[in-house]
CSV table of C-alpha atoms and ligand atoms in Angstrom, one decimal:
chain,number,residue,atom,x,y,z
A,1331,UNK,CA,57.9,-3.8,-22.4
A,1332,UNK,CA,54.6,-3.0,-24.2
A,1333,UNK,CA,54.2,0.4,-25.7
A,1334,UNK,CA,50.6,1.7,-25.6
A,1335,UNK,CA,49.8,4.1,-28.3
A,1336,UNK,CA,46.8,6.4,-27.7
A,1337,UNK,CA,43.9,6.3,-30.1
A,1338,UNK,CA,43.1,9.5,-31.8
A,1339,UNK,CA,40.1,11.3,-30.2
A,1340,UNK,CA,37.4,12.8,-32.3
A,1341,UNK,CA,35.1,15.5,-30.8
A,1342,UNK,CA,31.7,14.9,-32.3
A,1343,UNK,CA,29.2,17.8,-32.2
A,1344,UNK,CA,25.5,17.0,-32.5
A,1345,UNK,CA,26.3,13.5,-31.1
A,1346,UNK,CA,22.7,13.1,-30.0
A,1347,UNK,CA,21.3,14.0,-33.4
A,1348,UNK,CA,20.7,12.3,-36.7
A,1349,UNK,CA,24.2,12.5,-38.2
A,1350,UNK,CA,26.2,12.9,-35.0
A,1351,UNK,CA,24.9,9.7,-33.4
A,1352,UNK,CA,25.9,7.7,-36.5
A,1353,UNK,CA,29.3,9.5,-36.7
A,1354,UNK,CA,29.9,8.4,-33.1
A,1355,UNK,CA,29.3,4.7,-34.1
A,1356,UNK,CA,31.3,4.9,-37.4
A,1357,UNK,CA,34.3,6.7,-35.8
A,1358,UNK,CA,34.4,4.1,-33.0
A,1359,UNK,CA,34.1,1.3,-35.5
A,1360,UNK,CA,37.1,2.8,-37.3
A,1361,UNK,CA,39.1,2.4,-34.1
A,1362,UNK,CA,39.1,6.0,-32.9
A,1363,UNK,CA,38.0,7.4,-29.6
A,1364,UNK,CA,35.0,9.7,-29.4
A,1365,UNK,CA,34.3,12.8,-27.3
A,1366,UNK,CA,30.6,13.6,-27.5
A,1367,UNK,CA,30.0,17.4,-27.6
A,1368,UNK,CA,26.4,18.1,-26.7
A,1369,UNK,CA,24.7,20.5,-24.4
A,1370,UNK,CA,24.1,17.8,-21.8
A,1371,UNK,CA,27.9,17.3,-21.7
A,1372,UNK,CA,28.6,21.1,-21.4
A,1373,UNK,CA,29.2,22.1,-25.0
A,1374,UNK,CA,27.0,24.8,-26.4
A,1375,UNK,CA,27.4,26.4,-29.8
A,1376,UNK,CA,25.8,29.5,-28.4
A,1377,UNK,CA,28.3,29.8,-25.5
A,1378,UNK,CA,32.0,30.1,-26.7
A,1379,UNK,CA,33.1,29.8,-23.1
A,1380,UNK,CA,32.2,26.1,-23.3
A,1381,UNK,CA,34.2,25.3,-26.4
A,1382,UNK,CA,37.8,25.0,-25.1
A,1383,UNK,CA,37.1,22.2,-22.7
A,1384,UNK,CA,35.4,20.2,-25.4
A,1385,UNK,CA,38.3,20.8,-27.9
A,1386,UNK,CA,41.3,20.5,-25.7
A,1387,UNK,CA,43.2,17.3,-26.2
A,1388,UNK,CA,41.1,16.1,-29.1
A,1389,UNK,CA,42.8,15.4,-32.4
A,1390,UNK,CA,39.9,16.0,-34.8
A,1391,UNK,CA,36.3,17.2,-34.8
A,1392,UNK,CA,33.1,16.6,-36.7
A,1393,UNK,CA,31.2,19.9,-36.9
A,1394,UNK,CA,27.5,20.1,-37.5
A,1395,UNK,CA,25.7,23.3,-36.8
A,1396,UNK,CA,22.2,22.9,-35.3
A,1397,UNK,CA,19.1,23.7,-37.5
A,1398,UNK,CA,21.0,24.9,-40.6
A,1399,UNK,CA,24.5,25.2,-41.8
A,1400,UNK,CA,23.4,28.2,-43.9
A,1401,UNK,CA,22.4,30.5,-41.0
A,1402,UNK,CA,24.6,33.6,-40.3
A,1403,UNK,CA,25.1,32.1,-36.8
A,1404,UNK,CA,26.6,29.0,-38.3
A,1405,UNK,CA,29.2,31.0,-40.3
A,1406,UNK,CA,30.1,33.0,-37.2
A,1407,UNK,CA,30.1,30.0,-34.9
A,1408,UNK,CA,32.0,27.6,-37.1
A,1409,UNK,CA,34.6,30.2,-38.0
A,1410,UNK,CA,35.2,31.1,-34.4
A,1411,UNK,CA,35.3,27.5,-33.1
A,1412,UNK,CA,37.6,26.5,-35.9
A,1413,UNK,CA,40.1,29.3,-35.1
A,1414,UNK,CA,40.0,28.4,-31.4
A,1415,UNK,CA,40.5,24.7,-32.3
A,1416,UNK,CA,43.6,25.5,-34.4
A,1417,UNK,CA,44.9,27.7,-31.6
A,1418,UNK,CA,44.6,24.7,-29.3
A,1419,UNK,CA,46.4,22.4,-31.7
A,1420,UNK,CA,43.3,20.6,-33.0
A,1421,UNK,CA,43.6,21.1,-36.8
A,1422,UNK,CA,41.6,18.3,-38.4
A,1423,UNK,CA,38.0,19.5,-38.9
A,1424,UNK,CA,35.2,17.9,-40.9
A,1425,UNK,CA,32.1,20.1,-41.5
A,1426,UNK,CA,28.7,18.8,-42.5
A,1427,UNK,CA,27.3,21.1,-45.2
A,1428,UNK,CA,24.4,20.9,-47.6
A,1429,UNK,CA,24.6,20.3,-51.3
A,1430,UNK,CA,23.5,23.2,-53.5
A,1431,UNK,CA,22.9,25.5,-50.5
A,1432,UNK,CA,24.3,29.0,-51.4
A,1433,UNK,CA,23.5,30.2,-47.9
A,1434,UNK,CA,26.0,27.6,-46.5
A,1435,UNK,CA,29.0,29.0,-48.5
A,1436,UNK,CA,30.0,31.6,-45.9
A,1437,UNK,CA,30.1,28.8,-43.3
A,1438,UNK,CA,32.3,26.7,-45.5
A,1439,UNK,CA,34.5,29.7,-46.2
A,1440,UNK,CA,34.8,30.5,-42.5
A,1441,UNK,CA,36.1,27.0,-41.9
A,1442,UNK,CA,38.5,27.1,-44.9
A,1443,UNK,CA,40.0,30.4,-43.8
A,1444,UNK,CA,40.5,29.3,-40.2
A,1445,UNK,CA,43.9,27.7,-40.8
A,1446,UNK,CA,42.4,24.2,-40.1
A,1447,UNK,CA,43.1,21.1,-42.1
A,1448,UNK,CA,39.5,21.0,-43.3
A,1449,UNK,CA,37.2,18.8,-45.3
A,1450,UNK,CA,33.6,19.7,-46.2
A,1451,UNK,CA,31.0,17.0,-46.7
A,1452,UNK,CA,28.1,18.4,-48.6
A,1453,UNK,CA,25.2,16.1,-48.2
A,1454,UNK,CA,21.9,15.6,-50.1
A,1455,UNK,CA,18.6,15.5,-48.1
A,1456,UNK,CA,18.7,12.8,-45.5
A,1457,UNK,CA,16.6,9.7,-45.9
A,1458,UNK,CA,16.2,9.9,-42.1
A,1459,UNK,CA,14.3,13.2,-42.4
A,1460,UNK,CA,11.4,10.8,-43.1
A,1461,UNK,CA,12.0,8.7,-39.9
A,1462,UNK,CA,13.4,11.2,-37.3
A,1463,UNK,CA,12.5,14.8,-36.6
A,1464,UNK,CA,9.5,17.0,-37.4
A,1465,UNK,CA,8.7,15.5,-40.9
A,1466,UNK,CA,8.6,12.1,-39.4
A,1467,UNK,CA,6.3,13.3,-36.6
A,1468,UNK,CA,3.8,14.5,-39.3
A,1469,UNK,CA,3.9,11.1,-41.0
A,1470,UNK,CA,3.4,9.2,-37.7
A,1471,UNK,CA,0.8,11.5,-36.2
A,1472,UNK,CA,-1.5,12.3,-39.1
A,1473,UNK,CA,-0.2,10.2,-42.0
A,1474,UNK,CA,0.8,13.3,-44.0
A,1475,UNK,CA,4.1,14.9,-45.0
A,1476,UNK,CA,3.4,18.5,-45.5
A,1477,UNK,CA,6.4,20.0,-47.4
A,1478,UNK,CA,7.2,22.6,-50.0
A,1479,UNK,CA,9.1,20.3,-52.4
A,1480,UNK,CA,6.6,20.2,-55.3
A,1481,UNK,CA,7.5,17.2,-57.5
A,1482,UNK,CA,11.3,17.9,-57.5
A,1483,UNK,CA,13.6,14.9,-57.5
A,1484,UNK,CA,16.2,14.4,-54.8
A,1485,UNK,CA,18.9,11.7,-54.3
A,1486,UNK,CA,18.1,11.1,-50.6
A,1487,UNK,CA,21.2,9.9,-48.6
A,1488,UNK,CA,21.2,7.5,-45.7
A,1489,UNK,CA,22.9,9.3,-42.8
A,1490,UNK,CA,24.9,6.1,-42.0
A,1491,UNK,CA,26.7,6.7,-45.3
A,1492,UNK,CA,27.5,10.3,-44.3
A,1493,UNK,CA,28.9,9.0,-41.0
A,1494,UNK,CA,31.0,6.3,-42.7
A,1495,UNK,CA,32.3,8.9,-45.2
A,1496,UNK,CA,33.3,11.2,-42.2
A,1497,UNK,CA,35.0,8.3,-40.4
A,1498,UNK,CA,36.9,7.3,-43.7
A,1499,UNK,CA,38.0,10.9,-44.2
A,1500,UNK,CA,39.3,11.1,-40.6
A,1501,UNK,CA,41.3,7.9,-41.0
A,1502,UNK,CA,42.7,8.7,-44.5
A,1503,UNK,CA,45.6,10.9,-43.5
A,1504,UNK,CA,45.8,14.0,-45.7
A,1505,UNK,CA,44.0,12.5,-48.7
A,1506,UNK,CA,40.8,14.6,-48.2
A,1507,UNK,CA,42.3,17.7,-46.6
A,1508,UNK,CA,41.2,20.9,-48.3
A,1509,UNK,CA,38.5,19.1,-50.3
A,1510,UNK,CA,34.8,19.4,-50.6
A,1511,UNK,CA,33.0,16.1,-51.1
A,1512,UNK,CA,29.4,15.9,-52.4
A,1513,UNK,CA,27.5,12.9,-51.2
A,1514,UNK,CA,24.2,11.6,-52.4
A,1515,UNK,CA,22.1,8.5,-52.4
A,1516,UNK,CA,22.1,6.2,-55.5
A,1517,UNK,CA,18.6,7.1,-56.9
A,1518,UNK,CA,16.5,10.2,-57.6
A,1519,UNK,CA,13.1,10.1,-56.0
A,1520,UNK,CA,10.4,12.8,-55.6
A,1521,UNK,CA,9.1,13.4,-52.1
A,1522,UNK,CA,5.9,11.9,-53.3
A,1523,UNK,CA,7.7,8.7,-54.4
A,1524,UNK,CA,9.7,8.6,-51.1
A,1525,UNK,CA,6.5,8.8,-49.1
A,1526,UNK,CA,5.0,6.0,-51.3
A,1527,UNK,CA,8.0,3.9,-50.5
A,1528,UNK,CA,7.6,4.5,-46.8
A,1529,UNK,CA,3.9,3.7,-47.2
A,1530,UNK,CA,4.8,0.4,-49.0
A,1531,UNK,CA,7.3,-0.5,-46.2
A,1532,UNK,CA,4.9,0.2,-43.4
A,1533,UNK,CA,1.6,-0.9,-45.0
A,1534,UNK,CA,0.1,2.4,-43.7
A,1535,UNK,CA,-1.6,4.9,-46.1
A,1536,UNK,CA,0.6,7.9,-46.1
A,1537,UNK,CA,0.2,11.1,-48.1
A,1538,UNK,CA,2.5,13.7,-49.4
A,1539,UNK,CA,1.0,17.2,-49.4
A,1540,UNK,CA,3.1,19.8,-51.4
A,1541,UNK,CA,2.6,23.4,-50.2
A,1542,UNK,CA,4.1,26.7,-51.3
A,1543,UNK,CA,7.3,27.6,-49.3
A,1544,UNK,CA,5.8,30.7,-47.7
A,1545,UNK,CA,2.7,28.7,-46.5
A,1546,UNK,CA,5.2,26.2,-45.0
A,1547,UNK,CA,6.9,29.0,-43.1
A,1548,UNK,CA,3.6,29.9,-41.5
A,1549,UNK,CA,3.0,26.2,-40.7
A,1550,UNK,CA,6.4,26.2,-38.9
A,1551,UNK,CA,5.7,29.3,-36.9
A,1552,UNK,CA,2.3,27.8,-36.0
A,1553,UNK,CA,4.3,24.9,-34.4
A,1554,UNK,CA,6.4,27.3,-32.4
A,1555,UNK,CA,9.5,27.7,-34.6
A,1556,UNK,CA,10.8,31.2,-34.1
A,1557,UNK,CA,9.9,33.5,-37.0
A,1558,UNK,CA,13.5,34.3,-38.0
A,1559,UNK,CA,14.4,30.6,-38.1
A,1560,UNK,CA,11.3,29.8,-40.1
A,1561,UNK,CA,12.2,32.6,-42.6
A,1562,UNK,CA,15.7,31.2,-43.1
A,1563,UNK,CA,14.3,27.7,-43.7
A,1564,UNK,CA,11.8,29.0,-46.2
A,1565,UNK,CA,14.7,30.8,-48.1
A,1566,UNK,CA,16.8,27.6,-48.0
A,1567,UNK,CA,14.0,25.4,-49.2
A,1568,UNK,CA,13.1,27.8,-52.0
A,1569,UNK,CA,16.6,27.6,-53.4
A,1570,UNK,CA,17.4,24.0,-52.6
A,1571,UNK,CA,14.2,22.6,-54.1
A,1572,UNK,CA,14.3,24.3,-57.4
A,1573,UNK,CA,15.7,21.3,-59.2
A,1574,UNK,CA,19.4,22.2,-58.8
A,1575,UNK,CA,20.1,19.1,-56.8
A,1576,UNK,CA,18.2,16.7,-59.1
A,1577,UNK,CA,21.3,14.7,-60.1
A,1578,UNK,CA,23.5,12.1,-58.5
A,1579,UNK,CA,27.2,12.4,-57.4
A,1580,UNK,CA,29.6,9.5,-56.8
A,1581,UNK,CA,31.1,10.9,-53.6
A,1582,UNK,CA,30.1,7.9,-51.5
A,1583,UNK,CA,31.7,5.5,-54.0
A,1584,UNK,CA,34.8,7.6,-54.3
A,1585,UNK,CA,35.4,7.6,-50.5
A,1586,UNK,CA,34.0,4.2,-49.4
A,1587,UNK,CA,34.5,2.2,-52.6
A,1588,UNK,CA,30.9,1.0,-52.6
A,1589,UNK,CA,27.5,2.2,-53.7
A,1590,UNK,CA,25.4,4.3,-51.2
A,1591,UNK,CA,22.5,2.6,-49.4
A,1592,UNK,CA,19.2,2.8,-51.3
A,1593,UNK,CA,16.1,4.5,-50.0
A,1594,UNK,CA,14.1,1.3,-50.2
A,1595,UNK,CA,16.5,-0.4,-47.8
A,1596,UNK,CA,16.3,2.5,-45.4
A,1597,UNK,CA,12.5,2.5,-45.5
A,1598,UNK,CA,12.4,-1.3,-44.9
A,1599,UNK,CA,14.8,-1.2,-42.0
A,1600,UNK,CA,13.3,1.8,-40.4
A,1601,UNK,CA,9.8,0.3,-40.7
A,1602,UNK,CA,11.1,-2.9,-39.1
A,1603,UNK,CA,12.6,-0.9,-36.3
A,1604,UNK,CA,9.2,0.8,-35.6
A,1605,UNK,CA,10.1,4.3,-36.9
A,1606,UNK,CA,6.5,5.1,-38.0
A,1607,UNK,CA,4.6,3.3,-35.2
A,1608,UNK,CA,2.5,5.8,-33.3
B,3069,NAP,N1,18.3,17.5,-42.9
B,3069,NAP,C1,18.9,17.3,-44.1
B,3069,NAP,O1,18.5,16.7,-45.0
B,3069,NAP,C2,20.3,18.0,-44.2
B,3069,NAP,C3,21.0,17.8,-45.4
B,3069,NAP,C4,22.3,18.4,-45.5
B,3069,NAP,C5,22.8,19.1,-44.4
B,3069,NAP,N2,22.1,19.3,-43.3
B,3069,NAP,C6,22.6,20.0,-42.1
B,3069,NAP,O2,22.7,19.1,-41.0
B,3069,NAP,C7,22.7,19.9,-39.8
B,3069,NAP,C8,21.8,19.2,-38.8
B,3069,NAP,O3,22.4,17.9,-38.6
B,3069,NAP,P1,21.5,16.8,-37.9
B,3069,NAP,O4,20.3,16.6,-38.7
B,3069,NAP,O5,22.4,15.6,-37.7
B,3069,NAP,O6,21.1,17.4,-36.5
B,3069,NAP,P2,19.8,17.1,-35.6
B,3069,NAP,O7,19.4,15.7,-35.8
B,3069,NAP,O8,18.8,18.2,-36.0
B,3069,NAP,O9,20.4,17.3,-34.2
B,3069,NAP,C9,20.8,18.5,-33.7
B,3069,NAP,C10,21.9,18.2,-32.8
B,3069,NAP,O10,22.5,19.5,-32.4
B,3069,NAP,C11,22.6,19.5,-31.0
B,3069,NAP,N3,22.4,20.9,-30.6
B,3069,NAP,C12,21.3,21.7,-30.7
B,3069,NAP,N4,21.5,22.9,-30.3
B,3069,NAP,C13,22.8,22.9,-29.8
B,3069,NAP,C14,23.6,23.9,-29.2
B,3069,NAP,N5,23.1,25.2,-29.0
B,3069,NAP,N6,24.9,23.6,-28.9
B,3069,NAP,C15,25.3,22.3,-29.1
B,3069,NAP,N7,24.6,21.4,-29.6
B,3069,NAP,C16,23.3,21.7,-30.0
B,3069,NAP,C17,21.6,18.6,-30.4
B,3069,NAP,O11,22.1,18.1,-29.2
B,3069,NAP,P3,21.6,18.4,-27.8
B,3069,NAP,O12,20.2,18.9,-28.0
B,3069,NAP,O13,21.7,17.1,-27.1
B,3069,NAP,O14,22.5,19.4,-27.3
B,3069,NAP,C18,21.6,17.5,-31.5
B,3069,NAP,O15,22.6,16.5,-31.2
B,3069,NAP,C19,22.3,21.3,-40.2
B,3069,NAP,O16,23.5,22.1,-40.2
B,3069,NAP,C20,21.8,21.1,-41.6
B,3069,NAP,O17,21.9,22.3,-42.4
B,3069,NAP,C21,20.8,18.7,-43.2
């Protein structure tokens, strides 16, 4: 007689987004089953009545809170969902957080005090901010990246490395339970240098335009971002881009046993895939 053992199932929030879509791939590649938790599949962070169906029967979850992990709504939502998950027997939770973001600490604490077997993955700025989402739209549409980062250096991380770290954490038993992992790319680059690397990879003339954080907030509201959300992002950018994160960590090497992907490789591959074609 053959005994069939069930694969563990991971509920992946934000499965249609930058990190979540790669977490889906990495978790499947690690031999686990995935339950995608997005609004089109009935899961809504803003509607707690939708959570139990997404959580029930899963063994672990990847939690990303939309827009920003440092919002008050994130602390409330992550804490409440984590408590509900634990109540349903789903204890293994991995939260995507942001490195150096003081505003994210209440969200991390809400997870840690939920009774879950938690791991926090604090990530540097994503390389994919340059190829997917609003910053990428600016580069594609008018060849400019308008952003309040001055000349600060950042170790941009490829979201595929974040996803592989999450999958490794979920398949490593208790090794990373109760731990906060800081993950960065392998090299410090200013936003100006990053845009120059994208420019080199695409052959297009692209420009970085640094602006003050407050002016950027007005730029966001001009594009329809609600004022409260723009205000939070301005506060986050003002703290995150003050140089506190201008150093590397070895989180990716610690967990994956290899160096993180370099920004130049990301830019070359994304250019080849047409990421900046209009
Ligand atoms: N960008 C960075 O450099 C950086 C660095 C460190 C940490 N972070 C953190 O990363 C998180 C964002 O992750 P990401 O970039 O992977 O996301 P993203 O690409 O912005 O995607 C957002 C995802 O959230 C889902 N979503 C939006 N509203 C939802 C709702 N009400 N209920 C359920 N799902 C909802 C969307 O799915 P549907 O629309 O299909 O429902 C989508 O899959 C934030 O918490 C941010 O603080 C970002």
